[in-house]
Coordinates of N, CA, C and O in Angstrom, one line a residue:
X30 N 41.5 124.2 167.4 CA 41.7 124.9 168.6 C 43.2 125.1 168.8 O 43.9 124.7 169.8
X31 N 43.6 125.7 167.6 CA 45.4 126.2 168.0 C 46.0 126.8 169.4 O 47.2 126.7 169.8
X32 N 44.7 127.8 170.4 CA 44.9 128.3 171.3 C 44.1 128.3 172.0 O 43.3 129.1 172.1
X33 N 44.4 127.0 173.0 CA 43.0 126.8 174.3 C 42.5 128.3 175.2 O 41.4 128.7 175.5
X34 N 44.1 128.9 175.3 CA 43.4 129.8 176.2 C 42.4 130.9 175.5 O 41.5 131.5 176.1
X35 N 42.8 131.2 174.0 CA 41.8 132.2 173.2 C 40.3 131.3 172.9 O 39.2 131.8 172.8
X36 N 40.6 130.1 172.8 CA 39.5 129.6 172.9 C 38.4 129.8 173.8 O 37.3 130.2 173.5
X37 N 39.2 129.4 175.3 CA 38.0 129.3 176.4 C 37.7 130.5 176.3 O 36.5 130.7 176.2
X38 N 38.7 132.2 176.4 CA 37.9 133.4 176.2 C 36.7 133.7 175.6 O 35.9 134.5 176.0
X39 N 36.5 133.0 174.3 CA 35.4 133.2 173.5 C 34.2 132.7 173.7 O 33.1 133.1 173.2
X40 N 34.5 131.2 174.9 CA 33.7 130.1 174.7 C 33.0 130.9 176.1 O 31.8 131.1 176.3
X41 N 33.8 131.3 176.8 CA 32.6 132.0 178.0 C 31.8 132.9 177.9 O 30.8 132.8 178.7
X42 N 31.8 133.8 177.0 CA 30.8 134.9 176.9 C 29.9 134.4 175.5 O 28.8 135.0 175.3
X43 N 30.3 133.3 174.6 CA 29.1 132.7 174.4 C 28.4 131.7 175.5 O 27.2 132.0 175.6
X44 N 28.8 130.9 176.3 CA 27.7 130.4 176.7 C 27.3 131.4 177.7 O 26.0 131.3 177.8
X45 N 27.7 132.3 178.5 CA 27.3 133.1 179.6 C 26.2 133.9 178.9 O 25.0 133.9 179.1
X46 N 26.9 134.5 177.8 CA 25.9 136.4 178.1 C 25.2 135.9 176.4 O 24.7 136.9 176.0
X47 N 25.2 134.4 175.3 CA 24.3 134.6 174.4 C 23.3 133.3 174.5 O 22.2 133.1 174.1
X48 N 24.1 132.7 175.1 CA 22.5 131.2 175.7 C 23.0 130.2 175.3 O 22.3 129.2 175.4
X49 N 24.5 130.1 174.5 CA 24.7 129.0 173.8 C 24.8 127.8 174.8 O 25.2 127.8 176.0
X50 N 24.2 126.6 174.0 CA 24.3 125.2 175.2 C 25.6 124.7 174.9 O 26.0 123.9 175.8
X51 N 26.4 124.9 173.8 CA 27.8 124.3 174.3 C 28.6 124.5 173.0 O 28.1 125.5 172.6
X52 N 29.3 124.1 172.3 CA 30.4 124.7 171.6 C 30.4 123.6 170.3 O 29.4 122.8 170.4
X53 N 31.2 123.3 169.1 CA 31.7 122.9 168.2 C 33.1 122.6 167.8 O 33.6 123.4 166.9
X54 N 34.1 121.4 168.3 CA 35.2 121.8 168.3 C 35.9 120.5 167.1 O 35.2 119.5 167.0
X55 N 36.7 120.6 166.4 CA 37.2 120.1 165.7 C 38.3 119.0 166.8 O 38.9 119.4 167.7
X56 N 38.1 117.3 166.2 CA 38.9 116.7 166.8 C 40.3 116.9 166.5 O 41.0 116.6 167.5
X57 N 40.9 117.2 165.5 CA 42.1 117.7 165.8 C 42.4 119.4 164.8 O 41.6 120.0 164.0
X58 N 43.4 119.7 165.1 CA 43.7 121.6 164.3 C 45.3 121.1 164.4 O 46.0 121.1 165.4
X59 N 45.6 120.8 163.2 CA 46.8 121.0 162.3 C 47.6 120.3 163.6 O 48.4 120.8 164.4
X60 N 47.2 119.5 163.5 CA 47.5 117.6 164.0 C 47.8 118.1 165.6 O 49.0 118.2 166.0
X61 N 47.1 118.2 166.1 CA 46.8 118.6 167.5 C 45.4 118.6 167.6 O 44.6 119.4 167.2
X62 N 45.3 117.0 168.7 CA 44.3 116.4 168.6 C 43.4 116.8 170.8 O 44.0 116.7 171.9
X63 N 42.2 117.0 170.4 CA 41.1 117.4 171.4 C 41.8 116.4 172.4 O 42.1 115.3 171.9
X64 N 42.0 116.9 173.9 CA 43.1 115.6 174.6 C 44.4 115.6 175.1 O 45.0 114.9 176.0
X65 N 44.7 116.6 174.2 CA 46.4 116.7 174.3 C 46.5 117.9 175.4 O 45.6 118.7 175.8
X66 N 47.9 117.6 175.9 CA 48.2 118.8 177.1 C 48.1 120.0 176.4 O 48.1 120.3 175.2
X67 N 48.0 121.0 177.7 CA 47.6 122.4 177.4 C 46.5 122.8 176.9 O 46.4 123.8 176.3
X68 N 45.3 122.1 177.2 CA 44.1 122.4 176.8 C 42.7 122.9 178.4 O 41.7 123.6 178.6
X69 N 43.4 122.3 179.1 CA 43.0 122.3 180.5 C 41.9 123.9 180.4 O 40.7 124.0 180.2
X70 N 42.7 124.7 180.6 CA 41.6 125.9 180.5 C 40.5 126.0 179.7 O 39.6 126.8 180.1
X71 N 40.3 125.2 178.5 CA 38.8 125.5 177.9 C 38.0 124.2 178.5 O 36.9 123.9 178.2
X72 N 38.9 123.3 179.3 CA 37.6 122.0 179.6 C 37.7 122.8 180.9 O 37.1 122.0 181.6
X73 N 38.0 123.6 181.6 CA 37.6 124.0 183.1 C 36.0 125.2 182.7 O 34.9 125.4 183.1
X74 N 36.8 125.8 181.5 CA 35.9 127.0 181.2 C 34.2 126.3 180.5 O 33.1 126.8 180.3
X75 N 34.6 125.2 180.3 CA 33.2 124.3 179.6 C 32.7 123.8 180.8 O 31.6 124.2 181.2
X76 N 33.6 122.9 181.5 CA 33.2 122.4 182.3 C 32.1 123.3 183.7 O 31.0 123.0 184.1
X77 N 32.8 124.0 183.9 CA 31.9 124.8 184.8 C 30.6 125.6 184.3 O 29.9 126.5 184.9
X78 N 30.6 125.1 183.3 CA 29.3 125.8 182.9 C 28.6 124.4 182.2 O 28.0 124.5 181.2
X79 N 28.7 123.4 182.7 CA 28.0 122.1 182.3 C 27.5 122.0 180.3 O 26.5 121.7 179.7
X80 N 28.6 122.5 180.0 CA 28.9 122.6 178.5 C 28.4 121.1 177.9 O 28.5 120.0 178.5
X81 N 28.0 121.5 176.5 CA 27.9 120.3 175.6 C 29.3 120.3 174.1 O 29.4 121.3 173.5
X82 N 30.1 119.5 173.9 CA 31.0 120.0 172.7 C 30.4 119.0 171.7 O 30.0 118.0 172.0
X83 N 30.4 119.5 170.4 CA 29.9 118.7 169.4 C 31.1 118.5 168.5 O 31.3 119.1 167.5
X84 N 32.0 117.1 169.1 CA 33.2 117.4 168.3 C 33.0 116.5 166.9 O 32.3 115.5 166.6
X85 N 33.9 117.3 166.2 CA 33.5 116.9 164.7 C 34.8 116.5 163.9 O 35.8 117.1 164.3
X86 N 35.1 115.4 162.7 CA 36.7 115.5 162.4 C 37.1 116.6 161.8 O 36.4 117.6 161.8
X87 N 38.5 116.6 160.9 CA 38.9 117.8 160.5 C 39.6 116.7 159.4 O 39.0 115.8 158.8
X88 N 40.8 117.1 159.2 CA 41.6 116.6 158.1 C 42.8 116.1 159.0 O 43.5 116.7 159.8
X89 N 42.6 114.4 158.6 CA 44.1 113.6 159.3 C 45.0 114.5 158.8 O 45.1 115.0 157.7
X90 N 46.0 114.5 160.3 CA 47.6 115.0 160.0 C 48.3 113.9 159.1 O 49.3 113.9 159.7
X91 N 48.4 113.3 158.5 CA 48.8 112.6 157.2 C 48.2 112.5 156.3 O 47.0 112.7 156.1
X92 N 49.5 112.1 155.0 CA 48.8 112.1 153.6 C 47.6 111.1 153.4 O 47.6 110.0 153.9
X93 N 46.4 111.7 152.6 CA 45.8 110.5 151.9 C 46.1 109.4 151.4 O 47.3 109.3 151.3
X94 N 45.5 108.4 151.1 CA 45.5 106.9 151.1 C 44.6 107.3 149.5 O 43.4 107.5 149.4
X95 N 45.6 107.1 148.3 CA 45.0 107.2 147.2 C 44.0 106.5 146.9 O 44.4 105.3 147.0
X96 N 42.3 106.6 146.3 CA 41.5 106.1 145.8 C 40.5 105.8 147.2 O 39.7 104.9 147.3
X97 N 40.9 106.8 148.1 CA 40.0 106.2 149.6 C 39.8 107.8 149.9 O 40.7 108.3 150.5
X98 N 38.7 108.5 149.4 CA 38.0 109.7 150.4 C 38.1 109.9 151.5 O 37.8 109.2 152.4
X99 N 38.8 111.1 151.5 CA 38.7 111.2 153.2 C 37.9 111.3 154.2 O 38.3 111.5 155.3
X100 N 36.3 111.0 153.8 CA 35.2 111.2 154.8 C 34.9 109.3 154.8 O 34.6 108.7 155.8
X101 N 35.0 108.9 154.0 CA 35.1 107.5 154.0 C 35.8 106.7 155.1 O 35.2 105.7 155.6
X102 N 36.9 107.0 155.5 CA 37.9 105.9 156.7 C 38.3 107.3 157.3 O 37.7 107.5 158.3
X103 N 39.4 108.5 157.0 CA 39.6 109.4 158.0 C 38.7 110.7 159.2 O 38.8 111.4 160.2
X104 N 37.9 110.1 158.3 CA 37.5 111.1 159.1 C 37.0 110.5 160.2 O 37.0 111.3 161.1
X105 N 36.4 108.9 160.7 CA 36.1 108.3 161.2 C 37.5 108.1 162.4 O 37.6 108.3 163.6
X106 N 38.3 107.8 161.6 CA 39.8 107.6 162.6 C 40.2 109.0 163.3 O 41.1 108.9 164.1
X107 N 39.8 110.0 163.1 CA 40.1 111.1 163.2 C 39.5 111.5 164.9 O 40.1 111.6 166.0
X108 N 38.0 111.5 164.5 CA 36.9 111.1 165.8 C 37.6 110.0 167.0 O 37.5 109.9 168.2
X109 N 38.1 109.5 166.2 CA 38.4 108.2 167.3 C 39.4 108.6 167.9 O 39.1 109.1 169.0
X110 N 40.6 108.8 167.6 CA 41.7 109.3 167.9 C 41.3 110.5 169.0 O 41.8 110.7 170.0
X111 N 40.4 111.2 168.5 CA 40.4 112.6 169.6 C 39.4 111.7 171.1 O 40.0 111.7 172.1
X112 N 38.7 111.4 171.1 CA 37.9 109.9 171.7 C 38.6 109.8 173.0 O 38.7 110.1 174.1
X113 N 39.4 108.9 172.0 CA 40.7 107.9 172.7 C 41.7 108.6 173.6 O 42.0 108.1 174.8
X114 N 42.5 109.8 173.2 CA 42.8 110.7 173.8 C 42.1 111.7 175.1 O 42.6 111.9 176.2
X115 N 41.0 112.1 174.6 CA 40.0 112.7 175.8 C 39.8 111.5 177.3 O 40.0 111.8 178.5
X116 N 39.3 110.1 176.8 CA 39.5 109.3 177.9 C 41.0 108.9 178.8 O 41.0 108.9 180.1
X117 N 42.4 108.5 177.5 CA 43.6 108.0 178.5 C 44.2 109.2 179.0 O 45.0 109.0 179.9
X118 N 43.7 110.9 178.5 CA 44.6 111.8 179.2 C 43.9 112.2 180.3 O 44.6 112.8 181.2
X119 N 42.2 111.9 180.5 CA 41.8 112.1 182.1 C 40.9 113.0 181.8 O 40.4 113.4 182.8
X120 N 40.4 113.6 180.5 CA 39.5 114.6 180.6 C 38.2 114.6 180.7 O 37.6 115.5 181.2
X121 N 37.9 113.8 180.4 CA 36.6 113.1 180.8 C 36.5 112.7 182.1 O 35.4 112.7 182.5
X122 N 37.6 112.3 183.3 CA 37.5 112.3 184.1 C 37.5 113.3 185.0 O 36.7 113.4 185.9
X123 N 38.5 114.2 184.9 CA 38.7 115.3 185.2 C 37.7 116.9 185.2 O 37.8 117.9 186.0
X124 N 37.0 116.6 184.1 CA 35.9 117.4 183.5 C 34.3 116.2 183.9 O 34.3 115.3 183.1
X125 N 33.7 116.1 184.5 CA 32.7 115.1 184.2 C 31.8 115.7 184.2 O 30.9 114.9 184.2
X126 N 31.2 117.3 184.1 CA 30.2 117.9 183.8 C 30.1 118.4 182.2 O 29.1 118.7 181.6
X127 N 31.6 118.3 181.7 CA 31.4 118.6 180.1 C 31.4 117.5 179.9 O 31.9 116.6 180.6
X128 N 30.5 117.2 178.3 CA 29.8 116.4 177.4 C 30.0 116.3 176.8 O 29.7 117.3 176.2
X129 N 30.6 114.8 175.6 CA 30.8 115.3 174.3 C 29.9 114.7 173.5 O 29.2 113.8 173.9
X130 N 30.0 115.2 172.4 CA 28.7 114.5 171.4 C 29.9 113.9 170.2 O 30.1 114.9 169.5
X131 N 30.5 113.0 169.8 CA 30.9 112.3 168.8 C 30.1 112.5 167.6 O 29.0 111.9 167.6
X132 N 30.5 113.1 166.8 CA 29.9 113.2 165.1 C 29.8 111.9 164.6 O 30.1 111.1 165.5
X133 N 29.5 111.3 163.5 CA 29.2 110.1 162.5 C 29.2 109.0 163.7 O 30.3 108.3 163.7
X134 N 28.6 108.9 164.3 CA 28.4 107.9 165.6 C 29.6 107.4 166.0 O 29.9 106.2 166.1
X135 N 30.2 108.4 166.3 CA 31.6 108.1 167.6 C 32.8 107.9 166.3 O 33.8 108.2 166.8
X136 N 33.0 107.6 165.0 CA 33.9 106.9 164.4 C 34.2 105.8 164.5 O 33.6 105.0 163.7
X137 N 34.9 105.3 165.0 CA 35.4 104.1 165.1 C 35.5 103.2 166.4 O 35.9 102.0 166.5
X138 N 34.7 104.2 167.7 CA 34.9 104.1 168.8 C 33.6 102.9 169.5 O 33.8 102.3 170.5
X139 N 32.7 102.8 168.8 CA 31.6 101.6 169.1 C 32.5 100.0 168.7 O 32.2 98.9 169.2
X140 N 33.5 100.5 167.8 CA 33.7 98.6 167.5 C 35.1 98.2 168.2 O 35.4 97.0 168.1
X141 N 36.1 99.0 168.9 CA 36.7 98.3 169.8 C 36.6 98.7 171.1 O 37.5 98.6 172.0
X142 N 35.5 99.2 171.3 CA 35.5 99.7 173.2 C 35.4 98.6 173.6 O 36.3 98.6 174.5
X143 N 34.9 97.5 173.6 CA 35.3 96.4 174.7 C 36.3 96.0 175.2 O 36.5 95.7 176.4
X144 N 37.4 95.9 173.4 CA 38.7 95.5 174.0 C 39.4 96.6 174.7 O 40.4 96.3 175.4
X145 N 38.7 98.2 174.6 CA 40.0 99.3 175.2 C 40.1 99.1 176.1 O 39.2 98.5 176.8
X146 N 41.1 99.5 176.6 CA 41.5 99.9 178.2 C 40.9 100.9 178.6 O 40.7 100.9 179.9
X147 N 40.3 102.0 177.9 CA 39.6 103.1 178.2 C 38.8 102.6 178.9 O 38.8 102.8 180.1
X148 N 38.0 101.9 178.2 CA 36.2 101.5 178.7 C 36.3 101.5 179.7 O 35.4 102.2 180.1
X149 N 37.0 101.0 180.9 CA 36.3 100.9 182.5 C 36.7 102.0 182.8 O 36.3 102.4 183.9
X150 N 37.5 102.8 182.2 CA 38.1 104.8 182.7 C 36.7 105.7 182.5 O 36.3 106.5 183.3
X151 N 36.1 105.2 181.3 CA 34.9 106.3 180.9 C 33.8 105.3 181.6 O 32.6 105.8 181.6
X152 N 33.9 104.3 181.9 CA 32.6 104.1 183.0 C 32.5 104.0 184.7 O 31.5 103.8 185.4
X153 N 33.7 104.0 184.9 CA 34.2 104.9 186.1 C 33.6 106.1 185.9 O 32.5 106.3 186.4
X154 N 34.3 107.0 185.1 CA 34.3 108.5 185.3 C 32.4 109.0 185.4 O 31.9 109.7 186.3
X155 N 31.6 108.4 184.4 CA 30.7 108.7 184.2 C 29.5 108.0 185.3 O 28.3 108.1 185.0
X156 N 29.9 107.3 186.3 CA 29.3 106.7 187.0 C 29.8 107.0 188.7 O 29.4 106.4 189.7
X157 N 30.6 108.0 188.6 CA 30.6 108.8 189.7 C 31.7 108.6 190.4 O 32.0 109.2 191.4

């Protein structure tokens, strides 16, 4: 999603006028990760239409780690990282009718949520 606002244009008239239930977005596009400022217009344009996003990783913005696949460990850190971002920048709060669906079961995000600081942000947010 190099361009939120060409984004949300697209993402409206599929969910409006073809039935789609919600979108497919990569956690990060050429190391600009789901989360970051300037995105506001496609979680308003999702959000108001009680959108589902099915975010998925892409390719870490850094080099490989020789003899380690990148669907093996990055792509898991990848998910997390966009995760982790979506919760400390407020979008999940901010948005609480959009939904995300975490690919390969969240990444990395099941084995330190206890210790994050997020966790009481995303159970606040989702608990009204």
């Amino acid at each position: 999603m190099p361009d939120a606002a060409t984004s949300a244009s697209a993402t409206a008239p599929a969910l409006d006028d073809l039935g789609a239930d919600g979108v497919i977005l990569l956690a990060d596009n050429q190391g600009t990760y789901l989360g970051a400022a300037g995105q506001d217009e496609l979680w308003r344009t999702t959000n108001d239409r009680s959108a589902v996003a099915f975010v998925h990783p892409a390719e870490l913005p850094a080099p490989a780690v020789e003899n380690i696949p990148s669907f093996a460990a990055d792509f898991l850190l990848d998910t997390t990282r966009a995760a982790f971002l979506l919760v400390r920048n407020g979008i999940v709060r901010r948005y609480p009718k959009f939904r995300f669906i975490l690919s390969h079961a969240g990444g990395f995000v099941p084995y330190p949520h206890f210790r994050s600081p997020c966790r009481r942000s995303v159970t606040e947010s989702r608990a009204g």
